[in-house]
mmCIF file of C-alpha atoms in Angstrom:
data_model
loop_
_atom_site.group_PDB
_atom_site.id
_atom_site.type_symbol
_atom_site.label_atom_id
_atom_site.label_comp_id
_atom_site.label_asym_id
_atom_site.label_seq_id
_atom_site.Cartn_x
_atom_site.Cartn_y
_atom_site.Cartn_z
ATOM 1 C CA MET A 245 133.371 220.158 -9.351
ATOM 2 C CA ASN A 246 137.131 219.934 -8.949
ATOM 3 C CA ASP A 247 136.723 219.528 -5.189
ATOM 4 C CA THR A 248 134.491 216.492 -5.806
ATOM 5 C CA LEU A 249 137.058 214.990 -8.174
ATOM 6 C CA ASN A 250 139.825 215.492 -5.622
ATOM 7 C CA GLN A 251 137.659 214.104 -2.833
ATOM 8 C CA ARG A 252 136.916 210.834 -4.574
ATOM 9 C CA ASN A 253 140.483 210.434 -5.793
ATOM 10 C CA ASN A 254 141.808 211.110 -2.295
ATOM 11 C CA LEU A 255 139.310 208.698 -0.760
ATOM 12 C CA ARG A 256 140.765 205.959 -2.931
ATOM 13 C CA GLN A 257 144.305 207.194 -2.259
ATOM 14 C CA LEU A 258 143.683 207.020 1.490
ATOM 15 C CA ARG A 259 142.729 203.358 1.234
ATOM 16 C CA MET A 260 145.808 202.679 -0.910
ATOM 17 C CA MET A 261 148.047 204.471 1.613
ATOM 18 C CA LEU A 262 146.633 202.270 4.355
ATOM 19 C CA ASN A 263 147.270 199.217 2.148
ATOM 20 C CA MET A 264 143.762 197.945 2.863
ATOM 21 C CA THR A 265 141.299 195.934 0.849
ATOM 22 C CA GLN A 266 137.815 197.389 0.553
ATOM 23 C CA LYS A 267 136.560 194.821 3.044
ATOM 24 C CA ASP A 268 139.260 195.695 5.604
ATOM 25 C CA PHE A 269 138.683 199.410 5.053
ATOM 26 C CA LEU A 270 134.936 199.103 5.568
ATOM 27 C CA SER A 271 135.165 196.911 8.670
ATOM 28 C CA LYS A 272 137.897 199.065 10.216
ATOM 29 C CA PHE A 273 136.487 202.556 9.689
ATOM 30 C CA LEU A 274 132.959 202.521 8.267
ATOM 31 C CA VAL A 275 130.906 200.765 10.930
ATOM 32 C CA ASP A 276 128.159 201.950 13.267
ATOM 33 C CA VAL A 277 128.158 201.688 17.072
ATOM 34 C CA ASN A 278 127.058 198.050 16.815
ATOM 35 C CA GLY A 279 129.940 197.144 14.508
ATOM 36 C CA LYS A 280 127.705 196.890 11.426
ATOM 37 C CA ILE A 281 129.222 198.108 8.140
ATOM 38 C CA ILE A 282 127.291 201.195 7.000
ATOM 39 C CA ILE A 283 127.904 200.966 3.231
ATOM 40 C CA SER A 284 128.527 198.132 0.788
ATOM 41 C CA ALA A 285 131.734 197.489 -1.150
ATOM 42 C CA ALA A 286 129.823 198.377 -4.335
ATOM 43 C CA THR A 287 128.928 201.794 -2.903
ATOM 44 C CA LEU A 288 132.510 202.418 -1.807
ATOM 45 C CA SER A 289 133.721 201.524 -5.312
ATOM 46 C CA ASN A 290 131.333 204.010 -6.851
ATOM 47 C CA LEU A 291 132.296 206.747 -4.394
ATOM 48 C CA GLU A 292 135.962 206.189 -5.297
ATOM 49 C CA ILE A 293 135.282 206.156 -9.030
ATOM 50 C CA LYS A 294 132.283 208.420 -9.594
ATOM 51 C CA GLY A 295 131.612 210.223 -6.335
ATOM 52 C CA GLY A 296 128.049 210.415 -5.037
ATOM 53 C CA GLU A 297 125.705 211.919 -2.505
ATOM 54 C CA ARG A 298 127.294 210.042 0.419
ATOM 55 C CA LEU A 299 130.830 211.193 -0.353
ATOM 56 C CA ASP A 300 130.825 214.056 2.164
ATOM 57 C CA GLU A 301 129.298 211.814 4.846
ATOM 58 C CA ILE A 302 131.962 209.125 4.405
ATOM 59 C CA ILE A 303 134.785 211.663 4.363
ATOM 60 C CA SER A 304 133.442 213.181 7.585
ATOM 61 C CA ILE A 305 133.378 209.784 9.314
ATOM 62 C CA LEU A 306 136.893 208.894 8.166
ATOM 63 C CA SER A 307 138.255 212.286 9.176
ATOM 64 C CA GLU A 308 136.874 211.901 12.686
ATOM 65 C CA LYS A 309 138.247 208.394 13.138
ATOM 66 C CA LEU A 310 141.678 209.199 11.671
ATOM 67 C CA LEU A 311 141.921 212.651 13.286
ATOM 68 C CA LEU A 312 142.170 214.362 9.906
ATOM 69 C CA ASN A 313 140.807 217.708 8.757
ATOM 70 C CA PRO A 314 138.058 216.843 6.224
ATOM 71 C CA GLU A 315 139.071 219.847 4.117
ATOM 72 C CA ILE A 316 142.322 218.157 3.069
ATOM 73 C CA PHE A 317 140.320 215.713 0.926
ATOM 74 C CA SER A 318 139.710 218.622 -1.467
ATOM 75 C CA LEU A 319 143.439 219.205 -1.967
ATOM 76 C CA GLU A 320 145.490 218.028 -4.922
ATOM 77 C CA ALA A 321 146.857 214.505 -4.514
ATOM 78 C CA HIS A 322 150.439 215.425 -3.586
ATOM 79 C CA GLU A 323 149.218 217.934 -0.973
ATOM 80 C CA PHE A 324 146.752 215.422 0.425
ATOM 81 C CA ASN A 325 149.503 212.813 0.809
ATOM 82 C CA GLU A 326 151.745 215.263 2.665
ATOM 83 C CA LYS A 327 148.983 216.428 4.980
ATOM 84 C CA CYS A 328 147.680 213.055 6.064
ATOM 85 C CA SER A 329 150.672 210.698 5.934
ATOM 86 C CA GLU A 330 152.122 211.923 9.218
ATOM 87 C CA ASN A 331 148.829 211.109 10.953
ATOM 88 C CA LEU A 332 148.602 207.562 9.647
ATOM 89 C CA ASP A 333 151.748 205.922 10.993
ATOM 90 C CA ASP A 334 149.758 203.691 13.337
ATOM 91 C CA PHE A 335 147.616 202.408 10.477
ATOM 92 C CA ILE A 336 149.998 202.073 7.526
ATOM 93 C CA CYS A 337 151.547 198.643 6.967
ATOM 94 C CA THR A 338 153.483 198.743 3.706
ATOM 95 C CA SER A 339 156.903 197.281 4.507
ATOM 96 C CA ASP A 340 158.082 194.942 1.750
ATOM 97 C CA LYS A 341 159.842 192.871 4.379
ATOM 98 C CA LYS A 342 156.656 192.454 6.373
ATOM 99 C CA ASN A 343 154.618 191.618 3.290
ATOM 100 C CA GLY A 344 157.201 188.978 2.382
ATOM 101 C CA LYS A 345 156.837 187.367 5.808
ATOM 102 C CA VAL A 346 153.065 187.377 5.456
ATOM 103 C CA LYS A 347 153.314 185.548 2.125
ATOM 104 C CA GLU A 348 155.633 182.931 3.617
ATOM 105 C CA LEU A 349 153.356 182.490 6.620
ATOM 106 C CA LEU A 350 150.156 181.913 4.627
ATOM 107 C CA ASN A 351 151.107 178.408 3.564
ATOM 108 C CA SER A 352 152.275 177.386 7.038
ATOM 109 C CA LEU A 353 149.221 178.871 8.693
ATOM 110 C CA THR A 354 146.700 177.254 6.378
ATOM 111 C CA MET A 355 148.452 173.891 6.537
ATOM 112 C CA TYR A 356 148.328 174.181 10.323
ATOM 113 C CA PHE A 357 144.557 174.641 10.172
ATOM 114 C CA ALA A 358 144.219 171.742 7.710
ATOM 115 C CA ASP A 359 146.164 169.470 10.094
ATOM 116 C CA GLU A 360 143.979 170.568 13.018
ATOM 117 C CA ILE A 361 140.866 169.713 11.003
ATOM 118 C CA MET A 362 142.132 166.293 9.870
ATOM 119 C CA GLU A 363 143.204 165.380 13.412
ATOM 120 C CA GLY A 364 139.763 166.317 14.727
ATOM 121 C CA ARG A 365 141.024 169.089 16.999
ATOM 122 C CA LEU A 366 139.194 171.792 15.055
ATOM 123 C CA LYS A 367 135.773 171.741 13.431
ATOM 124 C CA ARG A 368 134.098 174.120 11.033
ATOM 125 C CA GLY A 369 132.577 177.163 12.696
ATOM 126 C CA GLU A 370 134.707 176.772 15.827
ATOM 127 C CA GLN A 371 136.803 179.559 17.316
ATOM 128 C CA ILE A 372 140.512 179.261 16.551
ATOM 129 C CA THR A 373 143.355 179.966 18.942
ATOM 130 C CA SER A 374 144.446 183.573 19.496
ATOM 131 C CA ASP A 375 146.951 185.325 17.260
ATOM 132 C CA ARG A 376 149.315 185.408 20.258
ATOM 133 C CA GLU A 377 149.252 181.604 20.540
ATOM 134 C CA LEU A 378 149.528 181.135 16.774
ATOM 135 C CA ALA A 379 152.609 183.363 16.773
ATOM 136 C CA LYS A 380 154.213 181.128 19.419
ATOM 137 C CA ILE A 381 153.262 177.903 17.602
ATOM 138 C CA LEU A 382 154.602 179.098 14.242
ATOM 139 C CA GLY A 383 157.573 181.025 15.622
ATOM 140 C CA VAL A 384 156.724 184.366 13.989
ATOM 141 C CA GLY A 385 155.732 187.845 15.090
ATOM 142 C CA ARG A 386 152.192 188.487 16.274
ATOM 143 C CA SER A 387 151.656 191.372 13.831
ATOM 144 C CA THR A 388 152.643 189.120 10.902
ATOM 145 C CA VAL A 389 150.089 186.524 12.025
ATOM 146 C CA ARG A 390 147.429 189.227 12.129
ATOM 147 C CA GLU A 391 148.174 190.301 8.562
ATOM 148 C CA ALA A 392 148.057 186.693 7.343
ATOM 149 C CA LEU A 393 144.742 186.141 9.126
ATOM 150 C CA LYS A 394 143.327 189.190 7.341
ATOM 151 C CA VAL A 395 144.193 187.564 4.013
ATOM 152 C CA LEU A 396 142.450 184.334 5.038
ATOM 153 C CA ASP A 397 139.439 186.369 6.159
ATOM 154 C CA VAL A 398 139.214 188.023 2.731
ATOM 155 C CA LEU A 399 139.463 184.582 1.119
ATOM 156 C CA GLY A 400 136.526 183.439 3.223
ATOM 157 C CA MET A 401 138.465 180.733 5.050
ATOM 158 C CA ILE A 402 138.106 182.280 8.475
ATOM 159 C CA ASP A 403 135.713 184.805 9.969
ATOM 160 C CA ILE A 404 137.262 187.620 12.031
ATOM 161 C CA ARG A 405 134.593 189.003 14.361
ATOM 162 C CA PRO A 406 135.702 192.235 16.057
ATOM 163 C CA GLY A 407 135.443 191.900 19.814
ATOM 164 C CA GLN A 408 134.511 188.204 19.631
ATOM 165 C CA GLY A 409 137.464 186.359 18.160
ATOM 166 C CA THR A 410 138.350 184.499 14.976
ATOM 167 C CA TYR A 411 136.405 181.491 13.741
ATOM 168 C CA LEU A 412 137.022 178.800 11.160
ATOM 169 C CA ALA A 413 134.773 179.111 8.114
ATOM 170 C CA ASN A 414 131.729 176.855 8.129
ATOM 171 C CA LYS A 415 132.892 175.283 4.862
ATOM 172 C CA GLU A 416 135.999 173.435 6.040
ATOM 173 C CA THR A 417 136.818 172.154 2.537
ATOM 174 C CA ASN A 418 138.175 175.622 1.730
ATOM 175 C CA PHE A 419 141.406 174.613 3.455
ATOM 176 C CA PHE A 420 141.917 171.695 1.112
ATOM 177 C CA SER A 421 141.893 173.953 -1.943
ATOM 178 C CA ILE A 422 144.361 176.263 -0.204
ATOM 179 C CA PRO A 423 147.196 176.018 -2.776
ATOM 180 C CA LEU A 424 144.824 177.544 -5.333
ATOM 181 C CA SER A 425 143.420 180.059 -2.887
ATOM 182 C CA TRP A 426 146.481 181.774 -1.530
ATOM 183 C CA SER A 427 148.504 181.561 -4.747
ATOM 184 C CA LEU A 428 145.724 183.254 -6.720
ATOM 185 C CA PHE A 429 145.326 185.856 -4.018
ATOM 186 C CA LEU A 430 149.002 186.796 -4.035
ATOM 187 C CA ASP A 431 149.691 186.689 -7.758
ATOM 188 C CA GLY A 432 147.881 189.640 -9.325
ATOM 189 C CA GLY A 433 149.473 188.862 -12.684
ATOM 190 C CA GLN A 434 147.174 185.848 -13.024
ATOM 191 C CA VAL A 435 143.950 187.881 -13.095
ATOM 192 C CA ARG A 436 142.946 187.047 -16.670
ATOM 193 C CA ASN A 437 143.702 183.360 -16.139
ATOM 194 C CA ILE A 438 141.605 183.424 -12.981
ATOM 195 C CA ILE A 439 138.678 184.935 -14.876
ATOM 196 C CA THR A 440 139.022 182.108 -17.420
ATOM 197 C CA ILE A 441 138.951 179.518 -14.624
ATOM 198 C CA ARG A 442 135.914 181.218 -13.161
ATOM 199 C CA SER A 443 134.125 180.938 -16.512
ATOM 200 C CA ILE A 444 134.809 177.199 -16.671
ATOM 201 C CA LEU A 445 133.657 176.597 -13.093
ATOM 202 C CA GLU A 446 130.556 178.807 -13.319
ATOM 203 C CA THR A 447 129.506 177.093 -16.538
ATOM 204 C CA LYS A 448 129.973 173.624 -15.051
ATOM 205 C CA SER A 449 128.113 174.619 -11.884
ATOM 206 C CA ALA A 450 125.156 175.787 -14.004
ATOM 207 C CA GLU A 451 125.156 172.487 -15.927
ATOM 208 C CA LEU A 452 125.166 170.460 -12.703
ATOM 209 C CA ALA A 453 122.568 172.752 -11.124
ATOM 210 C CA ALA A 454 120.221 172.018 -14.029
ATOM 211 C CA GLN A 455 120.444 168.362 -12.987
ATOM 212 C CA CYS A 456 119.534 169.174 -9.375
ATOM 213 C CA THR A 457 116.302 167.708 -7.985
ATOM 214 C CA ASP A 458 116.812 168.817 -4.379
ATOM 215 C CA GLU A 459 113.664 170.822 -3.611
ATOM 216 C CA ILE A 460 115.287 172.703 -0.736
ATOM 217 C CA LEU A 461 118.187 173.935 -2.866
ATOM 218 C CA LEU A 462 115.938 174.786 -5.812
ATOM 219 C CA SER A 463 113.576 176.640 -3.478
ATOM 220 C CA LYS A 464 116.522 178.688 -2.194
ATOM 221 C CA LEU A 465 117.552 179.548 -5.758
ATOM 222 C CA ASP A 466 113.956 180.501 -6.552
ATOM 223 C CA LYS A 467 113.830 182.777 -3.508
ATOM 224 C CA VAL A 468 117.091 184.529 -4.377
ATOM 225 C CA PHE A 469 116.094 185.105 -7.995
ATOM 226 C CA HIS A 470 112.742 186.572 -7.003
ATOM 227 C CA GLN A 471 114.580 188.823 -4.555
ATOM 228 C CA MET A 472 116.691 189.993 -7.518
ATOM 229 C CA HIS A 473 113.477 190.548 -9.496
ATOM 230 C CA THR A 474 112.064 192.704 -6.690
ATOM 231 C CA THR A 475 115.190 194.782 -6.126
ATOM 232 C CA TYR A 476 115.660 195.295 -9.870
ATOM 233 C CA HIS A 477 112.137 196.616 -10.403
ATOM 234 C CA SER A 478 112.322 198.765 -7.262
ATOM 235 C CA ARG A 479 115.639 200.200 -8.570
ATOM 236 C CA ASP A 480 117.477 199.187 -5.402
ATOM 237 C CA TYR A 481 120.622 198.576 -7.428
ATOM 238 C CA GLU A 482 122.975 198.346 -4.461
ATOM 239 C CA GLN A 483 120.974 195.443 -3.019
ATOM 240 C CA PHE A 484 120.580 194.006 -6.521
ATOM 241 C CA LEU A 485 124.362 193.608 -6.848
ATOM 242 C CA ASP A 486 124.484 191.828 -3.493
ATOM 243 C CA ASP A 487 121.680 189.524 -4.698
ATOM 244 C CA ASP A 488 123.750 188.852 -7.831
ATOM 245 C CA ILE A 489 126.535 187.381 -5.698
ATOM 246 C CA GLU A 490 124.055 185.329 -3.679
ATOM 247 C CA PHE A 491 122.477 183.987 -6.878
ATOM 248 C CA HIS A 492 125.807 182.615 -8.103
ATOM 249 C CA SER A 493 126.464 181.052 -4.694
ATOM 250 C CA CYS A 494 123.071 179.331 -4.871
ATOM 251 C CA VAL A 495 123.772 177.991 -8.356
ATOM 252 C CA ALA A 496 127.067 176.552 -7.076
ATOM 253 C CA GLU A 497 125.221 174.991 -4.121
ATOM 254 C CA CYS A 498 122.729 173.408 -6.512
ATOM 255 C CA SER A 499 125.641 171.817 -8.360
ATOM 256 C CA LYS A 500 126.217 169.750 -5.199
ATOM 257 C CA ASN A 501 129.942 169.857 -5.887
ATOM 258 C CA GLN A 502 131.617 171.266 -2.784
ATOM 259 C CA ILE A 503 134.977 171.780 -4.488
ATOM 260 C CA ILE A 504 133.435 173.868 -7.274
ATOM 261 C CA TYR A 505 131.523 175.832 -4.644
ATOM 262 C CA SER A 506 134.646 176.504 -2.555
ATOM 263 C CA MET A 507 136.831 177.433 -5.517
ATOM 264 C CA LEU A 508 134.214 179.850 -6.867
ATOM 265 C CA GLN A 509 133.886 181.477 -3.439
ATOM 266 C CA THR A 510 137.664 181.962 -3.358
ATOM 267 C CA ILE A 511 137.774 183.410 -6.864
ATOM 268 C CA ARG A 512 134.865 185.784 -6.184
ATOM 269 C CA ASN A 513 136.535 187.060 -3.014
ATOM 270 C CA PHE A 514 139.769 187.569 -4.935
ATOM 271 C CA LEU A 515 138.099 189.474 -7.784
ATOM 272 C CA ARG A 516 136.111 191.646 -5.380
ATOM 273 C CA ARG A 517 139.351 192.538 -3.603
ATOM 274 C CA ILE A 518 141.218 193.724 -6.704
ATOM 275 C CA SER A 519 138.430 195.070 -8.870
ATOM 276 C CA SER A 520 135.504 197.440 -9.021
ATOM 277 C CA THR A 521 132.607 196.952 -11.381
ATOM 278 C CA GLY A 522 130.970 200.342 -11.696
ATOM 279 C CA MET A 523 127.806 198.387 -12.511
ATOM 280 C CA MET A 524 125.338 201.111 -11.521
ATOM 281 C CA ASP A 525 124.435 202.096 -15.075
ATOM 282 C CA GLU A 526 120.768 201.256 -15.757
ATOM 283 C CA GLU A 527 121.513 199.642 -19.105
ATOM 284 C CA GLN A 528 124.137 197.352 -17.542
ATOM 285 C CA ILE A 529 121.833 196.518 -14.646
ATOM 286 C CA TYR A 530 119.129 195.489 -17.127
ATOM 287 C CA GLU A 531 121.623 193.290 -18.990
ATOM 288 C CA ILE A 532 122.668 191.610 -15.748
ATOM 289 C CA TYR A 533 119.049 191.041 -14.704
ATOM 290 C CA ASN A 534 118.131 189.592 -18.093
ATOM 291 C CA GLU A 535 121.175 187.295 -18.101
ATOM 292 C CA HIS A 536 120.270 185.948 -14.667
ATOM 293 C CA ARG A 537 116.636 185.501 -15.696
ATOM 294 C CA LYS A 538 117.730 183.194 -18.542
ATOM 295 C CA ILE A 539 120.108 181.225 -16.310
ATOM 296 C CA TYR A 540 117.435 180.812 -13.637
ATOM 297 C CA GLY A 541 114.817 179.667 -16.148
ATOM 298 C CA SER A 542 117.088 177.069 -17.707
ATOM 299 C CA ILE A 543 118.104 175.615 -14.324
ATOM 300 C CA ILE A 544 114.546 175.447 -12.989
ATOM 301 C CA SER A 545 113.396 173.760 -16.213
ATOM 302 C CA HIS A 546 116.392 171.352 -16.006
ATOM 303 C CA ASN A 547 117.655 172.370 -19.439
ATOM 304 C CA GLU A 548 121.376 171.664 -19.161
ATOM 305 C CA ALA A 549 122.304 172.901 -22.636
ATOM 306 C CA TYR A 550 120.714 176.294 -22.143
ATOM 307 C CA ALA A 551 122.054 176.579 -18.585
ATOM 308 C CA VAL A 552 125.573 176.166 -20.010
ATOM 309 C CA LYS A 553 124.919 178.560 -22.893
ATOM 310 C CA TYR A 554 123.417 181.358 -20.795
ATOM 311 C CA MET A 555 125.949 181.075 -17.973
ATOM 312 C CA ARG A 556 128.847 181.146 -20.435
ATOM 313 C CA GLU A 557 127.423 184.276 -22.092
ATOM 314 C CA HIS A 558 126.860 185.932 -18.719
ATOM 315 C CA VAL A 559 130.397 185.288 -17.458
ATOM 316 C CA GLU A 560 131.868 186.560 -20.738
ATOM 317 C CA HIS A 561 129.879 189.782 -20.417
ATOM 318 C CA ALA A 562 130.711 190.054 -16.704
ATOM 319 C CA SER A 563 134.463 189.799 -17.388
ATOM 320 C CA GLU A 564 134.173 192.834 -19.649
ATOM 321 C CA ARG A 565 132.671 194.813 -16.773
ATOM 322 C CA TYR A 566 135.617 194.316 -14.410
ATOM 323 C CA THR A 567 137.907 197.276 -13.795
ATOM 324 C CA ILE A 568 141.085 195.768 -12.391
ATOM 325 C CA ASP A 569 143.003 197.747 -9.746
ATOM 326 C CA THR A 570 146.711 197.608 -10.595
#
C-alpha cells in the first residue's frame, strides 16, 4: 500500500521535476510507435492523485524512456529525487533566467504571428517557419523559442506535430485575444478571477446558443450530447470527460461569437494545465451528466432563460470540483 502511495506521488514529482504540463508530459513520453498518446490527461491526473491499475504500466514505460530503474518509484520522495535527478539533466528546464526570457518572448512571438496574419503572409492551418528561423528573426536563443512555442501550443494557438512541423491554429482569431491568453497563462495568482470570467462567458454562450437556428451547429451539439449519454450509461467515464469538453466547445460554437469561443478555449486550456478534477466518482459523474442534460434541453428548445440558469449552476458546481496545482 505504501509502495503505491510513493509510486503515484513520485509520478507527479517526476513531472514537476521536468517542469512539464500534463500535455507536454503525455506527448513527450507516453505515446505509442505511431506517436499517438496512450492515456488521457484525466487518467494521468487520477494516477497521480489516486493511483490505479495502469500505474505500474506507466511507470514501466517512463523508466524505459528515461533510463530509470522502475523500483525507485517506490522510494520515499527525497530518495526518489536523489536517484533520478542525475539522469534527467537533458530533460529538466527550470532556470529562472530561461523562464524569464520565455515570458518576455511570448508577447513578441505572438505579435509577430498576428502581423503575419494581417499582412496575408500566414493563414490559419498553415505551417509556420522553423524555430531556428524564428530565433534569428526575433534575436533570441533557439531553445527559448521552443519553450515559448510549447506555451502557445498549450494555449491552442499553434499545433506542434512531432516529426511534421508546427502549424498555426485553424482559428486565427486566437492571436487577437493574445493579451488575455498569455497573461492568464503566466499569472497563476489570477485563477479564481479566471474561473469567474469563465462563468460569465459560458453563461453568455449558452444564452446565445439558445438563439441559434443553424441546423448544422445544432445537429453537432445533438450528436455530442448523445455521445455523452452513451458513454455515461456504458460507464466509460474517461471518454465521458472528453465528451464534456467537446460539449462546451459546441455550445460556444452555437453562440456564433468567435471571440467568446476563442477566449473559452484559452481559459479551458489554462485550467486543464494547472488543475486536476478527480471527477471519476460515480456521484459526481451523474451530477455532471444531469447538468449537461438540462443545458442541452434548454438550448435545443430555444429557452434562453433556462439555458442561462442551468449553465450558471453547472459552472458554479464545476468550479468547486477543481483542484488547483500550486
